[in-house]
Short mmCIF file of C-alpha atoms in Angstrom, two decimals:
data_model
loop_
_atom_site.label_atom_id
_atom_site.label_comp_id
_atom_site.label_asym_id
_atom_site.label_seq_id
_atom_site.Cartn_x
_atom_site.Cartn_y
_atom_site.Cartn_z
CA MET A 1 -57.66 69.63 84.48
CA ALA A 2 -56.80 68.90 80.83
CA ASN A 3 -54.88 65.77 79.97
CA PRO A 4 -51.09 66.30 79.88
CA ALA A 5 -49.70 66.91 76.42
CA ILE A 6 -47.33 65.00 74.19
CA LEU A 7 -45.79 67.37 71.64
CA THR A 8 -44.34 66.28 68.31
CA VAL A 9 -42.47 68.62 65.95
CA ASP A 10 -41.20 67.85 62.45
CA ASP A 11 -41.03 70.05 59.35
CA ASP A 12 -41.65 67.10 57.02
CA PRO A 13 -45.46 66.85 56.72
CA ALA A 14 -45.42 63.10 56.06
CA VAL A 15 -43.19 62.32 59.02
CA SER A 16 -45.11 64.75 61.23
CA ARG A 17 -48.41 63.05 60.43
CA ALA A 18 -46.89 59.60 60.92
CA VAL A 19 -45.43 60.24 64.36
CA ALA A 20 -48.57 62.05 65.56
CA ARG A 21 -50.73 59.20 64.24
CA ASP A 22 -48.68 56.50 65.93
CA VAL A 23 -48.51 58.37 69.23
CA ARG A 24 -52.23 59.20 69.19
CA ARG A 25 -53.15 55.58 68.48
CA ARG A 26 -51.46 54.37 71.64
CA TYR A 27 -51.71 57.35 74.03
CA GLY A 28 -54.58 59.47 72.75
CA ASP A 29 -56.97 58.43 75.54
CA ALA A 30 -54.76 59.69 78.36
CA TYR A 31 -52.71 62.41 76.66
CA ARG A 32 -53.43 65.31 74.34
CA ILE A 33 -51.31 65.12 71.18
CA VAL A 34 -50.02 68.50 69.97
CA ARG A 35 -48.37 68.63 66.54
CA ALA A 36 -46.15 71.44 65.18
CA ASP A 37 -44.30 71.86 61.88
CA SER A 38 -41.37 73.97 63.11
CA GLY A 39 -39.39 74.67 66.24
CA GLU A 40 -40.82 78.20 66.41
CA ALA A 41 -44.40 76.95 66.16
CA ALA A 42 -43.71 74.28 68.78
CA LEU A 43 -42.30 76.86 71.22
CA GLU A 44 -45.36 79.04 70.73
CA ALA A 45 -47.60 76.04 71.48
CA LEU A 46 -45.59 75.36 74.64
CA ARG A 47 -45.95 78.97 75.77
CA GLU A 48 -49.71 78.79 75.38
CA LEU A 49 -49.81 75.55 77.38
CA LYS A 50 -47.69 77.19 80.06
CA LEU A 51 -49.98 80.22 80.27
CA ARG A 52 -53.02 77.93 80.63
CA GLY A 53 -51.33 76.03 83.45
CA GLU A 54 -51.28 72.73 81.52
CA GLN A 55 -48.61 70.03 81.69
CA VAL A 56 -46.34 68.56 79.03
CA ALA A 57 -45.16 65.00 79.58
CA LEU A 58 -43.10 64.30 76.47
CA MET A 59 -41.56 66.16 73.51
CA LEU A 60 -40.46 64.40 70.32
CA ALA A 61 -38.45 66.66 67.98
CA ASP A 62 -36.88 66.02 64.60
CA PHE A 63 -33.18 66.89 64.45
CA ARG A 64 -32.98 68.31 60.93
CA MET A 65 -35.31 71.32 60.77
CA PRO A 66 -34.55 74.68 59.11
CA ARG A 67 -33.93 77.83 61.23
CA MET A 68 -34.21 75.93 64.53
CA ASN A 69 -33.09 72.30 64.66
CA GLY A 70 -34.37 69.77 67.16
CA ILE A 71 -31.56 70.29 69.67
CA GLN A 72 -32.04 74.06 69.64
CA PHE A 73 -35.77 73.59 70.14
CA LEU A 74 -35.34 71.19 73.06
CA GLU A 75 -32.83 73.54 74.70
CA ALA A 76 -35.35 76.40 74.55
CA ALA A 77 -38.23 74.13 75.60
CA MET A 78 -36.38 73.12 78.77
CA ASP A 79 -36.94 76.64 80.14
CA LEU A 80 -40.70 76.18 79.81
CA PHE A 81 -41.19 72.55 80.86
CA PRO A 82 -38.02 71.30 82.56
CA LEU A 83 -39.65 68.06 83.75
CA ALA A 84 -40.92 66.96 80.32
CA ARG A 85 -39.12 63.99 78.80
CA ARG A 86 -37.16 64.73 75.61
CA VAL A 87 -36.71 62.53 72.52
CA LEU A 88 -34.78 63.42 69.35
CA LEU A 89 -35.88 61.89 66.02
CA THR A 90 -32.85 61.44 63.79
CA ALA A 91 -31.44 59.65 60.79
CA TYR A 92 -28.55 57.24 61.12
CA ALA A 93 -26.10 59.83 59.74
CA ASP A 94 -26.93 62.19 62.61
CA THR A 95 -26.42 59.81 65.52
CA ASP A 96 -23.25 61.65 66.62
CA ALA A 97 -25.25 64.86 67.00
CA ALA A 98 -27.88 62.97 68.97
CA ILE A 99 -25.24 61.54 71.31
CA ASP A 100 -23.78 65.02 71.86
CA ALA A 101 -27.29 66.28 72.68
CA ILE A 102 -27.59 63.84 75.58
CA ASN A 103 -25.45 66.19 77.66
CA LEU A 104 -26.43 69.48 76.03
CA VAL A 105 -30.20 69.20 76.51
CA ASP A 106 -30.34 66.29 78.96
CA LEU A 107 -31.79 64.13 76.18
CA ASP A 108 -33.68 61.09 77.41
CA HIS A 109 -33.58 59.08 74.17
CA TYR A 110 -33.04 59.34 70.44
CA LEU A 111 -35.01 57.37 67.86
CA LEU A 112 -33.80 56.45 64.39
CA LYS A 113 -36.23 57.06 61.54
CA PRO A 114 -38.20 55.12 60.47
CA TRP A 115 -39.41 53.58 63.73
CA ASN A 116 -41.53 50.85 62.14
CA PRO A 117 -43.00 48.81 63.59
CA PRO A 118 -43.93 51.23 66.42
CA GLU A 119 -44.85 48.32 68.69
CA GLU A 120 -41.16 47.37 68.77
CA LYS A 121 -39.23 50.62 68.20
CA LEU A 122 -41.45 53.46 69.44
CA TYR A 123 -43.95 52.40 72.08
CA PRO A 124 -41.51 50.66 74.49
CA VAL A 125 -39.38 53.84 74.60
CA VAL A 126 -42.36 56.15 75.07
CA ASP A 127 -43.91 53.84 77.69
CA THR A 128 -40.72 53.98 79.76
CA LEU A 129 -40.41 57.76 79.50
CA LEU A 130 -44.06 58.39 80.38
CA ASP A 131 -43.79 56.06 83.37
CA ALA A 132 -40.73 58.01 84.52
CA TRP A 133 -42.54 61.32 84.04
CA LEU A 134 -45.55 60.09 86.03
CA ALA A 135 -43.26 58.91 88.82
CA THR A 136 -41.52 62.30 89.06
CA PRO A 137 -43.05 64.35 91.88
CA ALA A 138 -44.86 67.39 90.53
CA PRO A 139 -43.47 70.71 91.74
CA PRO A 140 -45.46 72.23 94.62
CA GLU A 141 -48.44 74.17 93.34
CA THR A 142 -49.44 77.63 94.48
CA ARG A 143 -53.05 78.62 93.80
CA VAL A 144 -54.45 82.12 93.59
CA VAL A 145 -58.18 82.54 94.26
CA GLY A 146 -59.72 85.85 93.27
CA HIS A 147 -62.24 87.79 91.22
CA ARG A 148 -61.78 88.10 87.47
CA TRP A 149 -61.97 91.91 87.45
CA SER A 150 -60.07 92.71 90.63
CA ALA A 151 -57.00 94.95 90.76
CA PRO A 152 -55.64 93.25 93.93
CA SER A 153 -56.11 89.81 92.35
CA PHE A 154 -54.30 90.95 89.23
CA ALA A 155 -51.47 92.41 91.32
CA VAL A 156 -50.89 89.06 93.04
CA ARG A 157 -50.89 87.13 89.77
CA ASP A 158 -48.63 89.67 88.08
CA PHE A 159 -46.14 89.57 90.97
CA LEU A 160 -45.93 85.76 90.89
CA ALA A 161 -45.68 85.61 87.11
CA ARG A 162 -42.94 88.26 86.90
CA ASN A 163 -40.96 86.42 89.58
CA LEU A 164 -41.37 83.17 87.62
CA VAL A 165 -43.24 81.44 90.46
CA PRO A 166 -45.53 78.71 89.05
CA PHE A 167 -49.13 79.14 90.14
CA ARG A 168 -52.66 78.26 89.11
CA TRP A 169 -55.34 80.93 88.80
CA VAL A 170 -58.72 79.93 90.25
CA VAL A 171 -61.74 82.21 89.81
CA ALA A 172 -63.63 82.50 93.10
CA ASP A 173 -67.05 82.06 91.45
CA GLU A 174 -66.11 78.67 90.00
CA PRO A 175 -66.63 75.41 91.98
CA GLU A 176 -62.94 74.90 92.75
CA GLY A 177 -62.65 78.45 94.04
CA GLY A 178 -65.58 77.87 96.38
CA ARG A 179 -64.09 74.61 97.64
CA LEU A 180 -60.71 76.23 98.38
CA LEU A 181 -62.32 79.12 100.25
CA ALA A 182 -64.54 76.75 102.24
CA ALA A 183 -61.57 74.55 103.15
CA ALA A 184 -59.73 77.62 104.44
CA GLY A 185 -62.81 78.84 106.33
CA LEU A 186 -62.88 82.06 104.29
CA GLY A 187 -65.54 84.00 102.44
CA PRO A 188 -65.63 86.15 99.28
CA ASP A 189 -64.67 89.25 101.29
CA SER A 190 -61.21 87.71 101.91
CA LEU A 191 -60.08 87.81 98.29
CA PRO A 192 -57.56 87.53 96.89
CA VAL A 193 -56.40 84.40 98.71
CA VAL A 194 -53.15 82.62 97.94
CA VAL A 195 -53.00 78.94 98.90
CA THR A 196 -49.33 77.98 99.13
CA ALA A 197 -47.86 74.62 98.23
CA ASP A 198 -47.90 73.57 101.90
CA GLY A 199 -51.58 74.43 102.25
CA LYS A 200 -51.29 77.76 104.04
CA ALA A 201 -53.94 80.33 103.05
CA LEU A 202 -52.70 83.93 102.74
CA VAL A 203 -55.47 86.51 102.83
CA ARG A 204 -54.80 89.63 100.74
CA PRO A 205 -51.05 89.12 101.11
CA THR A 206 -48.51 91.87 100.62
CA GLU A 207 -45.70 91.29 98.14
CA SER A 208 -43.28 90.73 101.02
CA GLU A 209 -45.56 88.09 102.54
CA LEU A 210 -45.92 86.41 99.16
CA ALA A 211 -42.18 86.37 98.61
CA ALA A 212 -41.51 84.84 102.00
CA HIS A 213 -44.03 82.01 101.42
CA VAL A 214 -43.15 81.06 97.84
CA GLY A 215 -39.41 80.66 98.30
CA LEU A 216 -38.10 84.08 97.27
CA ASN A 217 -35.23 85.41 99.36
CA THR A 218 -35.91 88.65 101.25
CA THR A 219 -33.15 88.72 103.89
CA PRO A 220 -29.45 89.39 103.20
CA GLU A 221 -26.98 86.82 104.45
CA ALA A 222 -24.39 89.42 105.47
CA ASP A 223 -24.19 93.01 106.67
CA PHE A 224 -21.38 94.13 104.38
CA TYR A 225 -20.62 93.46 100.68
CA ASP A 226 -18.18 94.52 98.02
CA VAL A 227 -21.04 95.71 95.85
CA VAL A 228 -24.78 96.24 96.29
CA ILE A 229 -26.75 96.42 93.04
CA VAL A 230 -30.10 98.19 93.25
CA GLY A 231 -32.49 96.98 90.57
CA ALA A 232 -32.63 93.59 88.86
CA GLY A 233 -33.33 94.57 85.27
CA PRO A 234 -30.87 93.73 82.47
CA ALA A 235 -28.26 96.22 83.77
CA GLY A 236 -28.51 94.95 87.34
CA LEU A 237 -28.44 91.30 86.31
CA GLY A 238 -25.47 91.95 84.01
CA ALA A 239 -23.60 93.64 86.85
CA ALA A 240 -24.46 90.79 89.23
CA VAL A 241 -23.18 88.10 86.85
CA TYR A 242 -19.86 89.86 86.23
CA ALA A 243 -19.33 90.99 89.82
CA ALA A 244 -20.05 87.58 91.35
CA SER A 245 -18.10 85.70 88.68
CA GLU A 246 -15.04 87.85 89.47
CA GLY A 247 -15.16 87.08 93.16
CA LEU A 248 -16.86 90.20 94.51
CA ARG A 249 -19.29 89.69 97.40
CA THR A 250 -22.46 90.71 95.60
CA VAL A 251 -26.07 91.28 96.58
CA LEU A 252 -28.77 92.26 94.08
CA VAL A 253 -31.74 94.12 95.56
CA GLU A 254 -35.05 94.28 93.70
CA GLN A 255 -38.21 96.00 94.87
CA ARG A 256 -40.64 93.96 92.80
CA ALA A 257 -39.48 91.42 90.24
CA THR A 258 -36.38 90.51 88.28
CA GLY A 259 -36.18 91.53 84.65
CA GLY A 260 -37.56 95.05 84.86
CA GLN A 261 -39.45 96.19 81.78
CA ALA A 262 -37.47 93.78 79.62
CA GLY A 263 -38.72 90.91 81.77
CA GLN A 264 -42.27 91.78 80.73
CA SER A 265 -41.45 91.60 77.03
CA SER A 266 -43.22 88.79 75.20
CA ARG A 267 -40.45 88.54 72.58
CA ILE A 268 -37.02 90.13 72.17
CA GLU A 269 -35.71 89.38 68.68
CA ASN A 270 -32.69 91.70 68.34
CA TYR A 271 -30.67 90.52 71.34
CA LEU A 272 -27.28 89.08 70.42
CA GLY A 273 -27.05 85.29 70.46
CA PHE A 274 -30.77 84.51 70.14
CA PRO A 275 -31.45 84.35 66.39
CA ASP A 276 -34.94 82.99 66.97
CA GLY A 277 -35.76 85.50 69.69
CA VAL A 278 -36.26 85.01 73.39
CA SER A 279 -38.99 86.07 75.78
CA GLY A 280 -38.14 88.55 78.50
CA ALA A 281 -39.08 85.97 81.12
CA GLN A 282 -36.73 83.35 79.65
CA LEU A 283 -33.84 85.79 79.37
CA THR A 284 -34.44 87.00 82.92
CA ASP A 285 -34.62 83.48 84.33
CA ARG A 286 -31.36 82.46 82.65
CA ALA A 287 -29.58 85.60 83.88
CA ARG A 288 -30.91 85.17 87.42
CA ARG A 289 -29.80 81.54 87.58
CA GLN A 290 -26.43 82.48 86.13
CA ALA A 291 -25.84 85.20 88.75
CA GLN A 292 -26.88 82.89 91.59
CA ARG A 293 -24.64 80.10 90.28
CA PHE A 294 -21.67 82.45 90.65
CA GLY A 295 -22.70 83.23 94.23
CA ALA A 296 -24.67 86.48 93.95
CA GLU A 297 -27.50 86.93 96.44
CA LEU A 298 -30.87 88.10 95.14
CA LEU A 299 -33.28 89.89 97.45
CA THR A 300 -36.85 90.61 96.35
CA THR A 301 -39.53 92.94 97.72
CA ARG A 302 -36.86 95.10 99.33
CA GLU A 303 -37.32 98.81 98.69
CA VAL A 304 -34.23 100.96 99.13
CA VAL A 305 -35.31 104.30 100.60
CA GLU A 306 -32.00 105.89 101.59
CA LEU A 307 -28.40 105.91 100.42
CA SER A 308 -25.58 107.53 102.39
CA GLY A 309 -21.85 107.20 102.89
CA ASP A 310 -18.48 108.38 101.66
CA GLU A 311 -15.67 107.06 99.49
CA SER A 312 -14.86 104.30 102.03
CA SER A 313 -18.31 102.67 102.42
CA HIS A 314 -21.97 103.17 101.60
CA LEU A 315 -25.10 102.37 103.59
CA LEU A 316 -28.42 101.46 101.96
CA ARG A 317 -31.47 101.53 104.18
CA PHE A 318 -34.63 99.56 103.37
CA GLY A 319 -38.21 100.59 103.93
CA ASP A 320 -38.52 98.36 107.00
CA GLY A 321 -35.59 100.12 108.72
CA THR A 322 -32.97 97.40 108.12
CA ALA A 323 -29.85 98.15 106.11
CA VAL A 324 -26.83 96.73 104.28
CA ALA A 325 -23.46 98.33 103.65
CA ALA A 326 -20.93 97.96 100.85
CA HIS A 327 -17.73 99.34 99.42
CA THR A 328 -19.56 100.23 96.17
CA VAL A 329 -23.08 100.57 94.79
CA VAL A 330 -24.53 100.13 91.31
CA LEU A 331 -27.78 102.00 90.65
CA ALA A 332 -29.71 100.03 88.03
CA THR A 333 -33.25 100.98 89.01
CA GLY A 334 -34.40 101.48 85.43
CA VAL A 335 -37.55 103.36 84.52
CA SER A 336 -41.29 102.92 84.85
CA TYR A 337 -44.04 103.58 82.31
CA ARG A 338 -45.73 106.94 82.69
CA VAL A 339 -49.34 106.87 83.83
CA LEU A 340 -51.87 107.73 81.14
CA ASP A 341 -53.58 110.88 82.39
CA ALA A 342 -57.16 110.59 81.16
CA PRO A 343 -60.45 110.65 83.11
CA GLY A 344 -61.73 107.31 84.36
CA LEU A 345 -58.52 105.30 83.89
CA ALA A 346 -57.02 105.48 87.38
CA GLU A 347 -59.89 103.58 89.01
CA LEU A 348 -59.82 100.96 86.24
CA THR A 349 -56.10 100.14 86.59
CA GLY A 350 -55.72 96.38 87.01
CA ARG A 351 -59.33 95.95 85.85
CA GLY A 352 -58.87 96.26 82.12
CA VAL A 353 -56.26 99.03 82.13
CA PHE A 354 -52.71 97.68 82.46
CA TYR A 355 -49.26 99.25 82.35
CA GLY A 356 -46.74 97.11 80.54
CA SER A 357 -47.26 93.74 78.94
CA ALA A 358 -49.39 91.80 81.41
CA THR A 359 -48.74 88.39 79.84
CA THR A 360 -50.94 86.68 82.44
CA GLU A 361 -53.92 88.33 80.73
CA ALA A 362 -53.08 87.24 77.17
CA PRO A 363 -55.18 84.02 77.09
CA SER A 364 -58.18 85.93 78.44
CA CYS A 365 -58.01 88.25 75.41
CA ALA A 366 -59.04 85.48 73.01
CA GLU A 367 -61.40 86.85 70.33
CA GLN A 368 -61.40 90.28 72.02
CA GLU A 369 -60.63 93.79 70.77
CA VAL A 370 -57.35 94.84 72.43
CA TYR A 371 -55.99 98.40 72.51
CA ILE A 372 -52.28 99.14 73.00
CA VAL A 373 -51.05 102.68 73.62
CA GLY A 374 -47.49 103.53 72.57
CA GLY A 375 -45.20 103.50 69.57
CA ALA A 376 -41.86 102.16 70.82
CA ASN A 377 -40.48 98.60 70.75
CA SER A 378 -42.21 97.50 73.95
CA ALA A 379 -45.59 98.42 72.49
CA GLY A 380 -44.77 96.73 69.18
CA GLN A 381 -43.67 93.51 70.89
CA ALA A 382 -46.89 93.51 72.90
CA ALA A 383 -48.98 94.05 69.76
CA VAL A 384 -47.38 91.06 68.04
CA HIS A 385 -47.86 88.92 71.15
CA PHE A 386 -51.50 89.79 71.77
CA ALA A 387 -52.31 89.34 68.07
CA ARG A 388 -51.87 85.61 68.64
CA TYR A 389 -54.93 85.65 70.92
CA ALA A 390 -57.07 88.69 70.18
CA LYS A 391 -59.63 89.14 67.45
CA ARG A 392 -57.95 92.45 66.60
CA VAL A 393 -55.18 94.55 68.14
CA HIS A 394 -55.38 98.34 67.84
CA LEU A 395 -52.08 100.19 68.22
CA LEU A 396 -52.66 103.84 69.19
CA ILE A 397 -49.81 106.26 68.47
CA ARG A 398 -49.61 110.06 68.64
CA GLY A 399 -47.22 110.37 65.70
CA ASP A 400 -47.81 109.96 61.98
CA ASP A 401 -46.20 106.51 61.82
CA LEU A 402 -43.95 104.07 63.71
CA THR A 403 -40.63 104.82 62.05
CA ARG A 404 -39.38 107.37 64.60
CA SER A 405 -39.56 105.15 67.66
CA MET A 406 -39.79 101.47 66.64
CA SER A 407 -37.20 99.06 65.21
CA GLN A 408 -37.66 98.22 61.55
CA TYR A 409 -37.95 94.48 62.16
CA LEU A 410 -40.97 95.08 64.41
CA ILE A 411 -42.57 97.48 61.94
CA GLU A 412 -42.28 94.82 59.24
CA GLN A 413 -43.79 92.18 61.53
CA ILE A 414 -46.72 94.42 62.39
CA GLU A 415 -47.34 95.25 58.73
CA GLY A 416 -47.47 91.52 57.99
CA ILE A 417 -50.08 90.71 60.64
CA GLY A 418 -53.55 91.38 59.33
CA THR A 419 -55.16 91.55 62.76
CA ILE A 420 -53.04 94.52 63.92
CA GLU A 421 -54.32 97.97 63.01
CA VAL A 422 -52.19 101.07 63.62
CA HIS A 423 -54.09 104.27 64.45
CA PRO A 424 -51.82 107.33 63.92
CA ARG A 425 -52.45 110.69 65.58
CA THR A 426 -54.73 109.06 68.18
CA GLU A 427 -54.89 109.49 71.96
CA VAL A 428 -57.12 108.15 74.73
CA ALA A 429 -59.52 110.84 75.96
CA ARG A 430 -61.21 108.81 78.73
CA GLY A 431 -62.20 105.35 79.89
CA GLU A 432 -65.47 104.08 81.28
CA GLY A 433 -66.81 100.97 82.97
CA SER A 434 -68.52 99.68 86.09
CA ASP A 435 -66.45 96.88 87.65
CA HIS A 436 -63.98 96.85 84.72
CA LEU A 437 -63.09 98.74 81.55
CA GLU A 438 -65.96 98.63 79.07
CA ARG A 439 -65.31 101.45 76.61
CA LEU A 440 -62.72 104.01 75.55
CA THR A 441 -63.13 107.41 74.00
CA LEU A 442 -60.42 108.08 71.41
CA ARG A 443 -59.46 111.51 70.10
CA ASP A 444 -57.84 112.50 66.81
CA THR A 445 -54.94 114.75 67.88
CA ARG A 446 -55.11 116.74 64.66
CA THR A 447 -58.84 117.40 64.31
CA GLY A 448 -60.03 116.90 67.91
CA GLU A 449 -62.75 114.55 66.69
CA GLU A 450 -63.74 111.88 69.24
CA ARG A 451 -65.18 108.38 68.88
CA THR A 452 -66.12 105.66 71.36
CA VAL A 453 -65.04 102.01 71.10
CA GLU A 454 -66.11 98.98 73.12
CA THR A 455 -63.26 97.11 74.79
CA SER A 456 -62.23 95.54 78.08
CA TRP A 457 -58.49 95.52 77.39
CA MET A 458 -55.98 98.35 77.19
CA PHE A 459 -52.22 98.06 77.70
CA VAL A 460 -50.18 101.24 78.09
CA PHE A 461 -46.53 101.76 77.04
CA ILE A 462 -45.95 105.51 77.06
CA GLY A 463 -42.59 107.04 77.85
CA ALA A 464 -40.47 106.40 80.85
CA GLU A 465 -39.82 107.99 84.22
CA PRO A 466 -36.61 107.22 86.14
CA ARG A 467 -36.93 105.67 89.58
CA THR A 468 -34.67 108.19 91.32
CA SER A 469 -36.88 110.14 93.74
CA TRP A 470 -35.42 108.24 96.74
CA MET A 471 -31.81 109.05 95.89
CA PRO A 472 -29.87 111.64 97.94
CA ARG A 473 -29.32 115.15 96.63
CA ALA A 474 -25.61 114.37 96.45
CA ILE A 475 -26.33 112.29 93.32
CA ALA A 476 -26.68 114.74 90.44
CA ARG A 477 -29.54 114.28 87.99
CA ASP A 478 -30.74 116.04 84.87
CA GLU A 479 -33.97 118.00 84.58
CA ARG A 480 -35.96 114.79 83.94
CA GLY A 481 -34.50 112.95 86.94
CA PHE A 482 -32.02 110.70 85.11
CA VAL A 483 -28.67 110.15 86.85
CA LEU A 484 -25.65 112.03 85.50
CA THR A 485 -22.38 110.11 85.30
CA GLY A 486 -18.76 110.50 84.20
CA PRO A 487 -18.13 113.17 81.57
CA ASP A 488 -21.64 114.60 82.00
CA LEU A 489 -20.62 115.71 85.49
CA ILE A 490 -17.73 117.83 84.19
CA SER A 491 -18.68 121.43 83.40
CA ASP A 492 -16.19 123.88 81.94
CA GLY A 493 -13.41 121.50 82.89
CA ARG A 494 -14.45 121.51 86.54
CA ARG A 495 -15.45 118.48 88.59
CA PRO A 496 -18.86 118.37 90.30
CA LYS A 497 -19.31 120.50 93.39
CA GLY A 498 -18.26 118.63 96.52
CA TRP A 499 -16.30 115.96 94.60
CA PRO A 500 -13.64 114.86 97.15
CA LEU A 501 -11.20 112.88 94.99
CA PRO A 502 -8.15 114.12 93.02
CA ARG A 503 -9.42 112.48 89.82
CA ASP A 504 -12.40 112.88 87.51
CA PRO A 505 -15.42 110.59 88.00
CA TYR A 506 -15.15 107.35 86.07
CA HIS A 507 -17.37 106.93 83.02
CA LEU A 508 -20.37 105.38 84.84
CA GLU A 509 -19.61 106.89 88.24
CA THR A 510 -22.11 109.30 89.76
CA SER A 511 -21.34 112.47 91.70
CA MET A 512 -21.04 110.27 94.83
CA PRO A 513 -17.68 108.42 94.65
CA GLY A 514 -18.03 104.63 94.53
CA VAL A 515 -21.66 104.82 93.37
CA PHE A 516 -22.19 103.88 89.72
CA ALA A 517 -25.25 104.02 87.45
CA ALA A 518 -26.04 101.61 84.61
CA GLY A 519 -28.89 101.07 82.19
CA ASP A 520 -32.01 103.12 81.58
CA VAL A 521 -31.70 105.14 84.81
CA ARG A 522 -28.56 106.82 83.48
CA ALA A 523 -28.93 110.06 81.57
CA ASP A 524 -28.65 109.72 77.77
CA SER A 525 -28.26 105.92 77.92
CA VAL A 526 -29.31 103.81 74.96
CA LYS A 527 -32.64 102.26 75.90
CA ARG A 528 -31.91 98.72 74.72
CA VAL A 529 -31.41 95.44 76.57
CA ALA A 530 -27.96 94.80 75.10
CA SER A 531 -26.63 98.24 76.07
CA ALA A 532 -28.02 97.88 79.60
CA VAL A 533 -26.27 94.52 80.05
CA GLY A 534 -23.08 96.03 78.65
CA GLU A 535 -23.21 98.96 81.07
CA GLY A 536 -23.76 96.55 83.95
CA ALA A 537 -20.62 94.67 82.95
CA MET A 538 -18.67 97.92 82.44
CA ALA A 539 -19.69 99.13 85.90
CA VAL A 540 -17.99 96.08 87.43
CA SER A 541 -14.70 96.81 85.63
CA LEU A 542 -14.85 100.38 86.97
CA ILE A 543 -15.61 99.06 90.46
CA HIS A 544 -12.37 97.04 90.32
CA ARG A 545 -10.50 100.19 89.34
CA TYR A 546 -12.17 102.13 92.15
CA LEU A 547 -11.35 99.48 94.78
CA GLU A 548 -7.73 99.22 93.64
CA GLY A 549 -7.25 102.99 93.76
CA ARG A 550 -8.68 103.65 97.21
#
């Protein structure tokens, strides 16, 4: 394992060099010193350390930095390394801000500049903080042992990463992988193996087994609720926060992982309140913790397969036969990426072909040629993210350019990154490889001309399909399967067939009274994180109206 890191960040080059020099002189043998010249650069360094499974012991940040000051940086850094000790470097005039930061970011200490001599003003403080960090028990570690090019191994890692469960990836062919398998009395045919924090070895675990052993809740505490929310993407999380905060008994049911497609985003830069951007994982984690703080329950790996009921109560049945009931339901199941229909790709899924932004794979793409299929924001965000690691990122789009489907800020970012190349009017004709993807055949959609490229990495972001096949026929949908709500259910001034109430459906209400839809699953919704959160909140206000009018 690499030495734990001490990170220093200051936009003044002279001060940055001085603090890094003084820290390295005293602690360089036992700690790796990482230096950054801005809050944004420091956060990116922390994300890379997080992805590599490394530890950060201490962060020293200057208070006065443009765009992101030291307090803002430390607040964001807490999401990545909550156990790291935090120090603010400040001038005498800013001591009030430093004192305020003690509560805001749980600041451990602030140092006045200059700190000369370091033997008196710097080292005693850092010594104390490092001793405290070393004495803090490390969080339990989950280890995943598997093959590099294995779809089941990737599925386990992706599930843990998307549920924000810390784990360490161990390749079975490496010495540590062999030792872990031998200790568990297992062989290579058992992979993937998950070794939990308490030492239990799970052989080829299902997602439900994983959830139960890594602390994720899978069992509801009650049989009846005021509201059941199906789907924990931005719309579902927004509904959970508002419902629980307003006193409704709330349970949020997710089949796979919180965050939905937004949770897979490497960087969301146009979400209100985050001027420096926020990763989908960070936004998801904050929303999840916020909902749970208000009392909402969160169930994972629970697939809803049936919905029934009337205007008085609704029953949701899970795949294992158990069920929960509620006065109201919010459908926030979102959408899934369409499968790329080209020969050779299906058998390579999870082995070089990935759907969505598989951030766990980003460090492995270092100095590689990466291909991304899609022209919307999710594809653009992935291209910018993977460009930090890859030798070159190739963005394949069927249209003439990006302007029809991608936000302008992302287009400008992509144009400014020399290692991203956009290929217009290009589609994937087929994929080939033995144990993993090795080459792609690309086709010009205008001329039909084909060419072959060597690559082991392709990430697909094409279109969206609503997750509505399990819903009852009583819930009306459009020709593409998206749920119709409110005014869209009224035709020629008439309410939907079978509608039992003497009023029109509320704006987000489906053709089943008391069942609401929010976010991407709803027909003609705006496919943006902010609008999904807003619809989740609006659904709760309509639920109050529904409950009061029964």
